[in-house]
C-alpha cells in the first residue's frame, strides 16, 4: 500500500488545523452574527464551540488508533464499510473543494480592495481562480514546505487577532465600552441559537489534521493533541474577539460593516499601521484556509483511491511524498467551481454546510460503532462522558442540518446521488476479487 511521508510534529499539525479554522470567518462572521444575536453573539460563539467540541472529542479518539490519511472517510469506512465510507468521503471531498472555492473568492475581494484595483466580477473570478491553482502547485513541493508556509500565515493572522484583543480590551478596561452589552438578548434566545448556527461553520476546520494523519509523526499521540490544541486556541480567540468587538462598537454598526474588526478597532486606536495590519490579516486568513483545504481535499481523494473506491491515479505519490494528481485535481476543480458560480460567494457558502454536518454526524456515529465492535483496541485518547458526548454530537449536528437553506439541502442530495451513481459504476468495472 502506498504511504505518505511522516514529516509533521504536533505544532505544525496543529497549525494546519488552526489555518483551516481561523479564516475570513472571524473577520466577517462576528459582524453578521451580531446582527442576528445582538450582544449575545458572545454566547453564540460559546454555544457553537460546545457543539463543535463534541465532534472534536470523537475525532480525537478515532484518530488515536486510526492513523491513515482520510479522516472521517477512513473512520466511517472502518465502522460501516466501503459504501458508507465512500458516501462520507464523497461529501468530505466536496466540502474541502467547495470551501476552497468560496474562500478564494473572499481572498480575491480583499486582494483587490487592498491593492486599490477595481472589484469587477471578472477581476474577482481571475484572482479567485488563480489562488487555488498557485497554492496547489506550492503543495507539490512537499508537505513540510507547504505546512511551513501555512504556519507563517497562521502566525501572522493570530498576531493580528491578538493585537485586536489586547488593544481593544485595554481601551475598554481603561475608558469603558463604547459599544453596548445591553440588552444582551435583543432577539431572545432564538436569536442567540440562530447566531450559533451561523458561527458554527467558523469551527469546521479542526478535523483537517485527522485527514492528514498519515503525514504526522507519532500520530497516535500527536494527532489528538494537535486537534485539541487547534480547537482550544481557536475557540479562545473567537470568544475574546467577540467580547472586545461588541464592547468597542454598537452591535447594529458591527452588523452593517464589511470590515467589522477594523471598524471596531478604530474606536480604540487611530494608528494606521495597526489598523491596516489587522485589516490585511484577512488576506493571510483566507490564503491559509485555502492551503488547508487543499491538504484536506487531496488527502481525502488519495485515501479513497487507495481503498479502490476512486481511480488509482489519485493515489500516485510524487518524489516529494505528496499525492500528485489528487492535489492538482483539487486545485483545478476549485478554480472551475469559481468559474461555474461566476464568483458568487453566497451560493458557495450555502452548499458548503451540508457536507460539513454530514461528515460530523458520521464521525460521532463511527465512534459509537467502533466502541461496540472493537472494545479492546488500545486508544491513545478516550472521549470523556461516553456515550453522552458522541450522542450529543449526533443530535446537535442533526438539529443544525434542519436550519440549512432548501438550496443547500437540494444540492447536498443531488451531489450525494451523483456520488452513489459514480460508486456503483466504478465498482462494476472492478475485477470481482477486488470488490
Short mmCIF file of C-alpha atoms in Angstrom, two decimals:
data_model
loop_
_atom_site.label_atom_id
_atom_site.label_comp_id
_atom_site.label_asym_id
_atom_site.label_seq_id
_atom_site.Cartn_x
_atom_site.Cartn_y
_atom_site.Cartn_z
CA UNK A 1 0.00 0.00 0.00
CA UNK A 2 1.38 3.41 -0.97
CA UNK A 3 2.11 5.60 2.05
CA UNK A 4 2.75 9.29 2.58
CA UNK A 5 5.82 10.66 4.37
CA UNK A 6 5.53 11.47 8.09
CA UNK A 7 7.09 14.93 8.33
CA UNK A 8 4.91 16.93 10.76
CA UNK A 9 5.27 17.28 14.52
CA UNK A 10 2.43 18.25 16.87
CA UNK A 11 2.75 22.04 16.40
CA UNK A 12 2.94 22.09 12.56
CA UNK A 13 0.00 19.65 12.54
CA UNK A 14 -1.97 21.92 14.90
CA UNK A 15 -1.11 24.89 12.67
CA UNK A 16 -2.71 23.12 9.68
CA UNK A 17 -5.99 22.82 11.61
CA UNK A 18 -5.76 26.36 13.01
CA UNK A 19 -5.18 27.52 9.44
CA UNK A 20 -8.39 25.76 8.40
CA UNK A 21 -10.42 27.05 11.37
CA UNK A 22 -9.43 30.72 11.65
CA UNK A 23 -10.21 32.02 8.22
CA UNK A 24 -12.05 35.02 6.89
CA UNK A 25 -14.98 33.88 9.05
CA UNK A 26 -13.90 35.64 12.22
CA UNK A 27 -13.13 38.80 10.25
CA UNK A 28 -16.66 38.85 8.82
CA UNK A 29 -18.94 36.47 10.76
CA UNK A 30 -18.69 38.38 14.02
CA UNK A 31 -20.49 41.21 12.21
CA UNK A 32 -23.08 39.01 10.50
CA UNK A 33 -23.87 37.11 13.71
CA UNK A 34 -24.06 40.34 15.72
CA UNK A 35 -26.97 41.42 13.54
CA UNK A 36 -28.71 38.11 14.30
CA UNK A 37 -27.96 37.74 18.02
CA UNK A 38 -27.02 41.24 19.23
CA UNK A 39 -24.53 41.33 22.14
CA UNK A 40 -25.40 37.69 22.90
CA UNK A 41 -23.22 36.86 19.88
CA UNK A 42 -20.62 36.25 22.61
CA UNK A 43 -22.80 33.40 23.93
CA UNK A 44 -23.39 32.26 20.33
CA UNK A 45 -19.64 31.64 19.99
CA UNK A 46 -19.65 29.68 23.26
CA UNK A 47 -22.62 27.52 22.14
CA UNK A 48 -21.12 26.90 18.69
CA UNK A 49 -17.84 25.97 20.36
CA UNK A 50 -19.53 23.40 22.60
CA UNK A 51 -21.40 21.86 19.65
CA UNK A 52 -18.15 21.56 17.69
CA UNK A 53 -16.37 20.20 20.81
CA UNK A 54 -18.50 17.04 20.84
CA UNK A 55 -17.29 16.12 17.36
CA UNK A 56 -13.73 17.27 18.09
CA UNK A 57 -13.53 14.86 21.04
CA UNK A 58 -14.92 11.98 18.96
CA UNK A 59 -12.44 12.73 16.16
CA UNK A 60 -9.59 12.88 18.68
CA UNK A 61 -10.35 9.36 19.96
CA UNK A 62 -10.78 7.88 16.48
CA UNK A 63 -7.53 9.45 15.27
CA UNK A 64 -5.66 8.00 18.26
CA UNK A 65 -5.97 4.46 16.83
CA UNK A 66 -6.82 5.03 13.14
CA UNK A 67 -3.74 6.79 11.76
CA UNK A 68 -4.23 6.53 7.97
CA UNK A 69 -4.99 9.60 5.88
CA UNK A 70 -8.67 10.17 5.17
CA UNK A 71 -10.22 11.48 8.39
CA UNK A 72 -13.98 10.94 8.54
CA UNK A 73 -13.86 8.81 5.36
CA UNK A 74 -11.46 6.29 6.87
CA UNK A 75 -13.32 6.34 10.22
CA UNK A 76 -16.65 5.59 8.51
CA UNK A 77 -15.08 3.03 6.17
CA UNK A 78 -13.76 1.08 9.14
CA UNK A 79 -17.01 1.35 11.09
CA UNK A 80 -19.64 0.84 8.38
CA UNK A 81 -17.83 -0.49 5.32
CA UNK A 82 -16.90 0.66 1.84
CA UNK A 83 -20.23 2.14 0.70
CA UNK A 84 -20.89 4.41 3.70
CA UNK A 85 -17.21 5.28 3.80
CA UNK A 86 -17.49 6.44 0.21
CA UNK A 87 -20.64 8.48 0.95
CA UNK A 88 -18.84 10.38 3.71
CA UNK A 89 -15.61 10.69 1.73
CA UNK A 90 -17.54 12.00 -1.27
CA UNK A 91 -19.23 14.66 0.86
CA UNK A 92 -15.97 15.46 2.67
CA UNK A 93 -14.03 15.95 -0.57
CA UNK A 94 -16.73 18.23 -1.98
CA UNK A 95 -16.72 20.13 1.30
CA UNK A 96 -13.00 20.87 1.10
CA UNK A 97 -13.05 21.77 -2.60
CA UNK A 98 -16.15 23.99 -2.40
CA UNK A 99 -14.75 25.56 0.76
CA UNK A 100 -11.50 26.35 -1.06
CA UNK A 101 -13.52 27.93 -3.90
CA UNK A 102 -15.63 30.06 -1.57
CA UNK A 103 -12.67 31.30 0.46
CA UNK A 104 -10.69 32.01 -2.73
CA UNK A 105 -13.45 34.40 -3.80
CA UNK A 106 -13.20 36.05 -0.38
CA UNK A 107 -9.44 36.36 -0.85
CA UNK A 108 -9.96 37.93 -4.27
CA UNK A 109 -12.26 40.58 -2.83
CA UNK A 110 -9.76 41.53 -0.09
CA UNK A 111 -6.86 41.42 -2.56
CA UNK A 112 -8.50 43.85 -5.00
CA UNK A 113 -9.58 46.16 -2.17
CA UNK A 114 -6.17 46.40 -0.51
CA UNK A 115 -4.27 46.96 -3.73
CA UNK A 116 -6.73 49.56 -4.99
CA UNK A 117 -7.85 47.53 -8.00
CA UNK A 118 -11.33 47.67 -9.50
CA UNK A 119 -13.53 44.99 -7.90
CA UNK A 120 -15.28 43.82 -11.07
CA UNK A 121 -16.77 40.36 -11.45
CA UNK A 122 -14.10 39.43 -13.99
CA UNK A 123 -11.29 40.54 -11.65
CA UNK A 124 -12.81 38.57 -8.76
CA UNK A 125 -13.04 35.44 -10.87
CA UNK A 126 -9.50 35.74 -12.28
CA UNK A 127 -7.83 36.30 -8.88
CA UNK A 128 -10.09 33.72 -7.23
CA UNK A 129 -9.24 31.06 -9.84
CA UNK A 130 -5.51 31.72 -9.66
CA UNK A 131 -5.23 31.29 -5.88
CA UNK A 132 -6.12 27.55 -5.53
CA UNK A 133 -4.04 26.67 -8.58
CA UNK A 134 -0.96 28.54 -7.27
CA UNK A 135 -1.34 27.06 -3.77
CA UNK A 136 -1.84 23.56 -5.21
CA UNK A 137 1.43 23.92 -7.13
CA UNK A 138 3.12 25.07 -3.93
CA UNK A 139 1.82 21.96 -2.18
CA UNK A 140 3.61 19.82 -4.76
CA UNK A 141 6.96 20.97 -3.34
CA UNK A 142 6.27 18.79 -0.31
CA UNK A 143 4.12 18.70 2.78
CA UNK A 144 6.81 20.12 5.05
CA UNK A 145 7.34 23.15 2.80
CA UNK A 146 3.62 23.79 2.30
CA UNK A 147 2.92 23.33 6.01
CA UNK A 148 5.77 25.75 6.76
CA UNK A 149 4.22 28.44 4.56
CA UNK A 150 0.85 27.75 6.18
CA UNK A 151 2.43 28.07 9.64
CA UNK A 152 3.75 31.55 8.80
CA UNK A 153 0.29 32.66 7.61
CA UNK A 154 -1.32 31.23 10.74
CA UNK A 155 1.15 33.10 12.95
CA UNK A 156 0.51 36.39 11.13
CA UNK A 157 -3.27 36.19 11.45
CA UNK A 158 -3.17 35.09 15.12
CA UNK A 159 -0.88 38.05 15.80
CA UNK A 160 -3.43 40.37 14.14
CA UNK A 161 -6.29 38.98 16.24
CA UNK A 162 -4.14 39.17 19.40
CA UNK A 163 -3.43 42.85 18.63
CA UNK A 164 -7.16 43.45 18.24
CA UNK A 165 -7.95 41.82 21.59
CA UNK A 166 -5.10 43.46 23.53
CA UNK A 167 -5.53 47.00 22.15
CA UNK A 168 -9.32 46.88 22.13
CA UNK A 169 -9.55 45.15 25.50
CA UNK A 170 -7.15 47.63 27.14
CA UNK A 171 -9.21 50.54 25.77
CA UNK A 172 -12.45 49.07 27.17
CA UNK A 173 -10.88 48.45 30.61
CA UNK A 174 -9.43 51.98 30.73
CA UNK A 175 -12.23 54.04 29.17
CA UNK A 176 -15.25 51.78 29.42
CA UNK A 177 -17.12 50.23 26.47
CA UNK A 178 -18.01 52.45 23.53
CA UNK A 179 -20.35 49.74 22.31
CA UNK A 180 -23.11 48.19 24.40
CA UNK A 181 -23.65 44.83 26.09
CA UNK A 182 -27.29 45.65 26.95
CA UNK A 183 -29.85 44.40 26.18
CA UNK A 184 -27.90 41.18 25.93
CA UNK A 185 -30.70 39.24 24.20
CA UNK A 186 -32.41 41.78 21.87
CA UNK A 187 -33.89 38.95 19.77
CA UNK A 188 -34.35 36.45 22.58
CA UNK A 189 -32.62 33.11 22.97
CA UNK A 190 -33.76 32.09 19.48
CA UNK A 191 -31.56 34.86 18.03
CA UNK A 192 -28.62 33.57 20.04
CA UNK A 193 -29.14 30.00 18.78
CA UNK A 194 -29.55 31.24 15.19
CA UNK A 195 -26.27 33.15 15.62
CA UNK A 196 -24.62 29.97 16.88
CA UNK A 197 -25.84 28.09 13.79
CA UNK A 198 -24.18 30.70 11.57
CA UNK A 199 -20.98 30.84 13.62
CA UNK A 200 -20.66 27.05 13.88
CA UNK A 201 -19.17 26.89 10.40
CA UNK A 202 -16.23 29.01 11.54
CA UNK A 203 -15.15 25.99 13.62
CA UNK A 204 -15.22 23.26 10.98
CA UNK A 205 -11.51 23.13 10.09
CA UNK A 206 -10.38 21.35 13.26
CA UNK A 207 -10.95 17.98 11.56
CA UNK A 208 -8.29 18.67 8.89
CA UNK A 209 -5.45 17.23 10.99
CA UNK A 210 -7.19 13.81 11.04
CA UNK A 211 -7.30 13.84 7.22
CA UNK A 212 -3.50 14.30 7.04
CA UNK A 213 -2.79 11.88 9.95
CA UNK A 214 -0.51 9.74 7.79
CA UNK A 215 1.89 12.68 7.42
CA UNK A 216 2.15 13.28 11.18
CA UNK A 217 4.94 11.78 13.28
CA UNK A 218 3.78 9.52 16.17
CA UNK A 219 0.15 10.02 15.07
CA UNK A 220 -1.46 8.04 17.92
CA UNK A 221 -0.18 10.71 20.30
CA UNK A 222 0.27 13.81 18.16
CA UNK A 223 -2.94 13.88 16.09
CA UNK A 224 -5.35 14.03 19.07
CA UNK A 225 -3.09 16.58 20.77
CA UNK A 226 -2.85 18.74 17.63
CA UNK A 227 -6.61 18.56 17.11
CA UNK A 228 -7.42 19.68 20.66
CA UNK A 229 -4.72 22.40 20.64
CA UNK A 230 -6.18 23.82 17.41
CA UNK A 231 -9.73 23.68 18.72
CA UNK A 232 -8.97 25.29 22.10
CA UNK A 233 -6.74 28.05 20.65
CA UNK A 234 -9.32 28.95 18.00
CA UNK A 235 -12.26 28.91 20.43
CA UNK A 236 -10.43 31.15 22.93
CA UNK A 237 -9.57 33.62 20.16
CA UNK A 238 -13.15 33.66 18.82
CA UNK A 239 -14.72 34.36 22.22
CA UNK A 240 -12.14 37.04 23.10
CA UNK A 241 -12.61 38.79 19.73
CA UNK A 242 -16.41 38.79 20.07
CA UNK A 243 -16.28 40.26 23.61
CA UNK A 244 -13.96 43.06 22.51
CA UNK A 245 -15.77 43.77 19.22
CA UNK A 246 -19.17 44.18 20.91
CA UNK A 247 -17.56 46.34 23.63
CA UNK A 248 -15.94 48.65 21.09
CA UNK A 249 -18.75 49.14 18.57
CA UNK A 250 -22.54 49.07 18.79
CA UNK A 251 -23.71 45.68 17.51
CA UNK A 252 -26.02 47.32 14.95
CA UNK A 253 -22.98 49.00 13.38
CA UNK A 254 -20.96 45.77 13.54
CA UNK A 255 -23.73 44.04 11.61
CA UNK A 256 -23.60 46.51 8.71
CA UNK A 257 -19.81 46.82 8.40
CA UNK A 258 -17.97 44.99 5.62
CA UNK A 259 -14.81 45.08 7.78
CA UNK A 260 -16.23 44.82 11.32
CA UNK A 261 -12.96 44.27 13.18
CA UNK A 262 -11.19 47.18 11.53
CA UNK A 263 -14.22 49.43 12.13
CA UNK A 264 -14.43 48.37 15.78
CA UNK A 265 -10.70 48.88 16.38
CA UNK A 266 -10.95 52.46 15.07
CA UNK A 267 -12.71 53.26 18.36
CA UNK A 268 -9.56 52.28 20.29
CA UNK A 269 -6.71 53.46 18.07
CA UNK A 270 -6.05 55.70 15.09
CA UNK A 271 -2.67 54.12 14.35
CA UNK A 272 -2.85 53.48 10.56
CA UNK A 273 -0.23 50.71 10.64
CA UNK A 274 -2.11 48.67 13.25
CA UNK A 275 -5.47 49.22 11.54
CA UNK A 276 -4.08 48.27 8.15
CA UNK A 277 -2.33 45.18 9.54
CA UNK A 278 -5.48 43.90 11.27
CA UNK A 279 -7.44 44.52 8.10
CA UNK A 280 -4.92 42.91 5.73
CA UNK A 281 -4.73 39.88 8.05
CA UNK A 282 -7.89 38.75 6.26
CA UNK A 283 -5.62 38.00 3.29
CA UNK A 284 -3.42 35.79 5.48
CA UNK A 285 -6.54 34.15 6.91
CA UNK A 286 -8.11 33.30 3.57
CA UNK A 287 -4.87 32.07 2.00
CA UNK A 288 -4.15 29.71 4.89
CA UNK A 289 -7.69 28.30 4.75
CA UNK A 290 -7.25 27.51 1.04
CA UNK A 291 -3.91 25.80 1.75
CA UNK A 292 -5.52 23.70 4.49
CA UNK A 293 -8.48 22.88 2.23
CA UNK A 294 -6.11 21.63 -0.47
CA UNK A 295 -4.36 19.49 2.16
CA UNK A 296 -7.68 18.03 3.31
CA UNK A 297 -9.38 17.57 -0.04
CA UNK A 298 -6.40 15.94 -1.77
CA UNK A 299 -5.75 13.55 1.13
CA UNK A 300 -9.42 12.54 1.24
CA UNK A 301 -9.30 11.71 -2.51
CA UNK A 302 -5.97 9.92 -2.00
CA UNK A 303 -7.42 7.77 0.79
CA UNK A 304 -10.48 6.78 -1.24
CA UNK A 305 -8.31 5.98 -4.26
CA UNK A 306 -6.03 3.79 -2.17
CA UNK A 307 -9.06 1.84 -0.93
CA UNK A 308 -10.05 1.18 -4.57
CA UNK A 309 -13.15 3.40 -4.42
CA UNK A 310 -11.79 6.06 -6.81
CA UNK A 311 -9.42 5.65 -9.79
CA UNK A 312 -5.90 4.55 -8.83
CA UNK A 313 -4.24 7.61 -10.39
CA UNK A 314 -5.37 9.67 -7.41
CA UNK A 315 -3.18 7.62 -5.05
CA UNK A 316 0.02 8.18 -7.05
CA UNK A 317 2.66 9.80 -4.82
CA UNK A 318 5.31 12.14 -6.20
CA UNK A 319 9.03 12.06 -5.37
CA UNK A 320 8.28 14.80 -2.82
CA UNK A 321 5.93 12.44 -1.00
CA UNK A 322 2.62 14.15 -1.86
CA UNK A 323 -0.41 12.76 -3.78
CA UNK A 324 0.40 14.42 -7.12
CA UNK A 325 -2.81 14.03 -9.12
CA UNK A 326 -5.11 14.45 -6.12
CA UNK A 327 -3.51 17.82 -5.27
CA UNK A 328 -3.72 19.04 -8.87
CA UNK A 329 -7.33 17.88 -9.18
CA UNK A 330 -8.40 19.76 -6.04
CA UNK A 331 -6.70 22.98 -7.19
CA UNK A 332 -8.11 22.81 -10.72
CA UNK A 333 -11.66 21.81 -9.69
CA UNK A 334 -11.74 24.57 -7.05
CA UNK A 335 -10.89 27.08 -9.82
CA UNK A 336 -13.51 25.62 -12.17
CA UNK A 337 -16.20 25.87 -9.46
CA UNK A 338 -15.42 29.58 -9.10
CA UNK A 339 -15.91 29.95 -12.85
CA UNK A 340 -19.17 27.98 -12.77
CA UNK A 341 -20.50 30.00 -9.81
CA UNK A 342 -19.37 33.25 -11.51
CA UNK A 343 -17.67 34.34 -8.33
CA UNK A 344 -20.88 34.14 -6.25
CA UNK A 345 -19.64 33.66 -2.67
CA UNK A 346 -23.13 33.38 -1.13
CA UNK A 347 -24.06 30.43 -3.34
CA UNK A 348 -20.90 28.51 -2.50
CA UNK A 349 -21.20 29.28 1.22
CA UNK A 350 -24.72 27.82 1.32
CA UNK A 351 -23.82 24.49 -0.29
CA UNK A 352 -20.70 24.15 1.89
CA UNK A 353 -22.73 23.42 5.02
CA UNK A 354 -24.48 20.18 4.07
CA UNK A 355 -21.27 18.19 3.63
CA UNK A 356 -19.76 19.53 6.85
CA UNK A 357 -22.66 18.46 9.05
CA UNK A 358 -22.96 15.08 7.29
CA UNK A 359 -19.27 14.49 7.92
CA UNK A 360 -19.51 15.45 11.60
CA UNK A 361 -22.62 13.29 12.07
CA UNK A 362 -20.75 10.20 10.85
CA UNK A 363 -17.65 10.93 12.95
CA UNK A 364 -19.75 10.66 16.11
CA UNK A 365 -21.69 7.65 14.81
CA UNK A 366 -18.45 5.87 13.84
CA UNK A 367 -17.06 6.30 17.35
CA UNK A 368 -20.11 4.60 18.87
CA UNK A 369 -19.96 1.75 16.33
CA UNK A 370 -16.21 1.13 16.83
CA UNK A 371 -16.52 1.28 20.62
CA UNK A 372 -19.04 -1.55 20.23
CA UNK A 373 -17.15 -3.53 17.56
CA UNK A 374 -13.57 -3.02 18.81
CA UNK A 375 -13.76 -2.51 22.58
CA UNK A 376 -10.33 -3.99 23.31
CA UNK A 377 -8.23 -1.93 20.89
CA UNK A 378 -5.68 0.40 22.50
CA UNK A 379 -6.69 4.04 22.27
CA UNK A 380 -4.29 6.93 22.87
CA UNK A 381 -7.23 9.15 23.85
CA UNK A 382 -10.71 8.33 25.14
CA UNK A 383 -13.77 10.55 24.94
CA UNK A 384 -14.96 11.72 28.37
CA UNK A 385 -18.58 11.06 29.41
CA UNK A 386 -19.06 8.34 26.79
CA UNK A 387 -21.63 7.70 25.29
CA UNK A 388 -23.17 11.09 26.12
CA UNK A 389 -20.54 13.09 24.20
CA UNK A 390 -20.94 11.45 20.74
CA UNK A 391 -24.73 11.25 21.20
CA UNK A 392 -24.85 15.00 21.83
CA UNK A 393 -22.69 15.43 18.72
CA UNK A 394 -25.16 13.42 16.63
CA UNK A 395 -28.20 15.31 17.96
CA UNK A 396 -26.62 18.77 17.59
CA UNK A 397 -25.46 18.09 14.00
CA UNK A 398 -28.96 16.82 13.11
CA UNK A 399 -30.57 19.96 14.55
CA UNK A 400 -28.22 22.27 12.64
CA UNK A 401 -28.95 20.37 9.41
CA UNK A 402 -32.58 21.41 9.85
CA UNK A 403 -31.52 25.09 9.81
CA UNK A 404 -29.87 24.80 6.39
CA UNK A 405 -31.46 26.51 3.40
CA UNK A 406 -33.53 24.44 0.97
CA UNK A 407 -30.94 25.24 -1.72
CA UNK A 408 -28.14 23.72 0.36
CA UNK A 409 -30.25 20.63 1.13
CA UNK A 410 -31.13 20.19 -2.54
CA UNK A 411 -27.52 20.49 -3.68
CA UNK A 412 -26.41 18.04 -1.00
CA UNK A 413 -28.96 15.43 -2.05
CA UNK A 414 -28.13 15.84 -5.76
CA UNK A 415 -24.37 15.64 -5.08
CA UNK A 416 -24.96 12.53 -2.97
CA UNK A 417 -27.00 10.92 -5.77
CA UNK A 418 -24.20 11.64 -8.27
CA UNK A 419 -21.70 10.06 -5.88
CA UNK A 420 -23.76 6.90 -5.38
CA UNK A 421 -24.12 6.53 -9.17
CA UNK A 422 -20.36 7.02 -9.64
CA UNK A 423 -19.64 4.50 -6.87
CA UNK A 424 -21.85 1.83 -8.42
CA UNK A 425 -20.42 2.49 -11.89
CA UNK A 426 -16.82 2.28 -10.63
CA UNK A 427 -17.34 -0.88 -8.55
CA UNK A 428 -18.97 -2.65 -11.51
CA UNK A 429 -15.84 -2.04 -13.60
CA UNK A 430 -13.52 -3.52 -10.95
CA UNK A 431 -12.40 -7.15 -11.09
CA UNK A 432 -14.62 -9.32 -8.87
CA UNK A 433 -11.81 -10.18 -6.43
CA UNK A 434 -11.07 -6.51 -5.68
CA UNK A 435 -14.62 -5.53 -4.75
#
